[in-house]
Amino acid sequence: MIAVKHNSEIHEFETLDQAMAWAKELGEFVRIEFDGMKVVGKFGADGILDGKFPNGEAYTWRKRRRQ
């Protein structure tokens, strides 16, 4: 069983894929626990397109190179 904690609620899923899909749809900070491991974060940013996240927010991170 995969447990997803959001705020004070716990939701259970049969597979990690189901838990991740739910967390992506939620779009908020969650903690996923399975097999003694914990994965935390806000899931859903699958990629950057035209300088924006899928939710429309601008992607502004730039790598700075040292010389």
PDB file of C-alpha atoms in Angstrom:
ATOM      1  CA  MET A   1       0.000   0.000   0.000  1.00  0.00           C
ATOM      2  CA  ILE A   2       1.233   3.485  -0.858  1.00  0.00           C
ATOM      3  CA  ALA A   3       0.314   6.284   1.587  1.00  0.00           C
ATOM      4  CA  VAL A   4       0.091   9.915   0.465  1.00  0.00           C
ATOM      5  CA  LYS A   5      -0.067  12.537   3.200  1.00  0.00           C
ATOM      6  CA  HIS A   6      -1.538  15.930   2.315  1.00  0.00           C
ATOM      7  CA  ASN A   7      -2.019  18.390   5.187  1.00  0.00           C
ATOM      8  CA  SER A   8      -3.462  16.159   7.934  1.00  0.00           C
ATOM      9  CA  GLU A   9      -5.166  13.696   5.565  1.00  0.00           C
ATOM     10  CA  ILE A  10      -3.804  10.304   4.489  1.00  0.00           C
ATOM     11  CA  HIS A  11      -4.831   8.779   1.153  1.00  0.00           C
ATOM     12  CA  GLU A  12      -3.922   5.198   0.208  1.00  0.00           C
ATOM     13  CA  PHE A  13      -3.245   3.811  -3.268  1.00  0.00           C
ATOM     14  CA  GLU A  14      -2.477   0.371  -4.660  1.00  0.00           C
ATOM     15  CA  THR A  15       0.498   1.482  -6.800  1.00  0.00           C
ATOM     16  CA  LEU A  16       3.096   4.229  -6.870  1.00  0.00           C
ATOM     17  CA  ASP A  17       1.847   5.259 -10.330  1.00  0.00           C
ATOM     18  CA  GLN A  18      -1.630   5.898  -8.916  1.00  0.00           C
ATOM     19  CA  ALA A  19      -0.197   7.877  -5.999  1.00  0.00           C
ATOM     20  CA  MET A  20       1.994  10.009  -8.294  1.00  0.00           C
ATOM     21  CA  ALA A  21      -0.894  10.689 -10.691  1.00  0.00           C
ATOM     22  CA  TRP A  22      -3.074  11.857  -7.806  1.00  0.00           C
ATOM     23  CA  ALA A  23      -0.280  14.050  -6.409  1.00  0.00           C
ATOM     24  CA  LYS A  24       0.320  15.636  -9.833  1.00  0.00           C
ATOM     25  CA  GLU A  25      -3.376  16.386 -10.226  1.00  0.00           C
ATOM     26  CA  LEU A  26      -3.503  17.891  -6.729  1.00  0.00           C
ATOM     27  CA  GLY A  27      -0.573  20.219  -7.480  1.00  0.00           C
ATOM     28  CA  GLU A  28       0.305  20.805  -3.819  1.00  0.00           C
ATOM     29  CA  PHE A  29       3.062  19.689  -1.435  1.00  0.00           C
ATOM     30  CA  VAL A  30       2.620  16.035  -0.395  1.00  0.00           C
ATOM     31  CA  ARG A  31       4.593  13.226   1.237  1.00  0.00           C
ATOM     32  CA  ILE A  32       4.463   9.768  -0.357  1.00  0.00           C
ATOM     33  CA  GLU A  33       5.539   6.831   1.839  1.00  0.00           C
ATOM     34  CA  PHE A  34       6.215   3.287   0.616  1.00  0.00           C
ATOM     35  CA  ASP A  35       8.572   0.417   1.460  1.00  0.00           C
ATOM     36  CA  GLY A  36      10.194   2.451   4.267  1.00  0.00           C
ATOM     37  CA  MET A  37      10.991   5.337   1.901  1.00  0.00           C
ATOM     38  CA  LYS A  38       9.577   8.872   1.785  1.00  0.00           C
ATOM     39  CA  VAL A  39       9.279  11.127  -1.256  1.00  0.00           C
ATOM     40  CA  VAL A  40       8.223  14.713  -0.626  1.00  0.00           C
ATOM     41  CA  GLY A  41       7.472  17.652  -2.870  1.00  0.00           C
ATOM     42  CA  LYS A  42       5.068  19.359  -5.197  1.00  0.00           C
ATOM     43  CA  PHE A  43       4.645  17.102  -8.207  1.00  0.00           C
ATOM     44  CA  GLY A  44       3.480  18.094 -11.656  1.00  0.00           C
ATOM     45  CA  ALA A  45       6.174  20.084 -13.427  1.00  0.00           C
ATOM     46  CA  ASP A  46       6.813  17.558 -16.193  1.00  0.00           C
ATOM     47  CA  GLY A  47       8.591  19.935 -18.518  1.00  0.00           C
ATOM     48  CA  ILE A  48       9.247  23.457 -19.707  1.00  0.00           C
ATOM     49  CA  LEU A  49       7.647  24.699 -22.920  1.00  0.00           C
ATOM     50  CA  ASP A  50       8.216  28.204 -24.305  1.00  0.00           C
ATOM     51  CA  GLY A  51       9.794  29.282 -21.013  1.00  0.00           C
ATOM     52  CA  LYS A  52       6.820  28.220 -18.868  1.00  0.00           C
ATOM     53  CA  PHE A  53       5.826  25.359 -16.583  1.00  0.00           C
ATOM     54  CA  PRO A  54       2.718  23.348 -17.541  1.00  0.00           C
ATOM     55  CA  ASN A  55       0.708  25.409 -15.021  1.00  0.00           C
ATOM     56  CA  GLY A  56       1.628  28.647 -16.855  1.00  0.00           C
ATOM     57  CA  GLU A  57       4.188  29.991 -14.368  1.00  0.00           C
ATOM     58  CA  ALA A  58       7.363  31.422 -15.892  1.00  0.00           C
ATOM     59  CA  TYR A  59      10.568  29.349 -15.663  1.00  0.00           C
ATOM     60  CA  THR A  60      13.277  31.818 -14.655  1.00  0.00           C
ATOM     61  CA  TRP A  61      16.215  29.707 -13.441  1.00  0.00           C
ATOM     62  CA  ARG A  62      19.512  30.387 -15.213  1.00  0.00           C
ATOM     63  CA  LYS A  63      22.795  28.560 -14.801  1.00  0.00           C
ATOM     64  CA  ARG A  64      25.683  30.870 -14.042  1.00  0.00           C
ATOM     65  CA  ARG A  65      29.057  29.839 -15.312  1.00  0.00           C
ATOM     66  CA  ARG A  66      32.242  30.668 -13.481  1.00  0.00           C
ATOM     67  CA  GLN A  67      35.175  31.939 -15.448  1.00  0.00           C
TER      68      GLN A  67
END
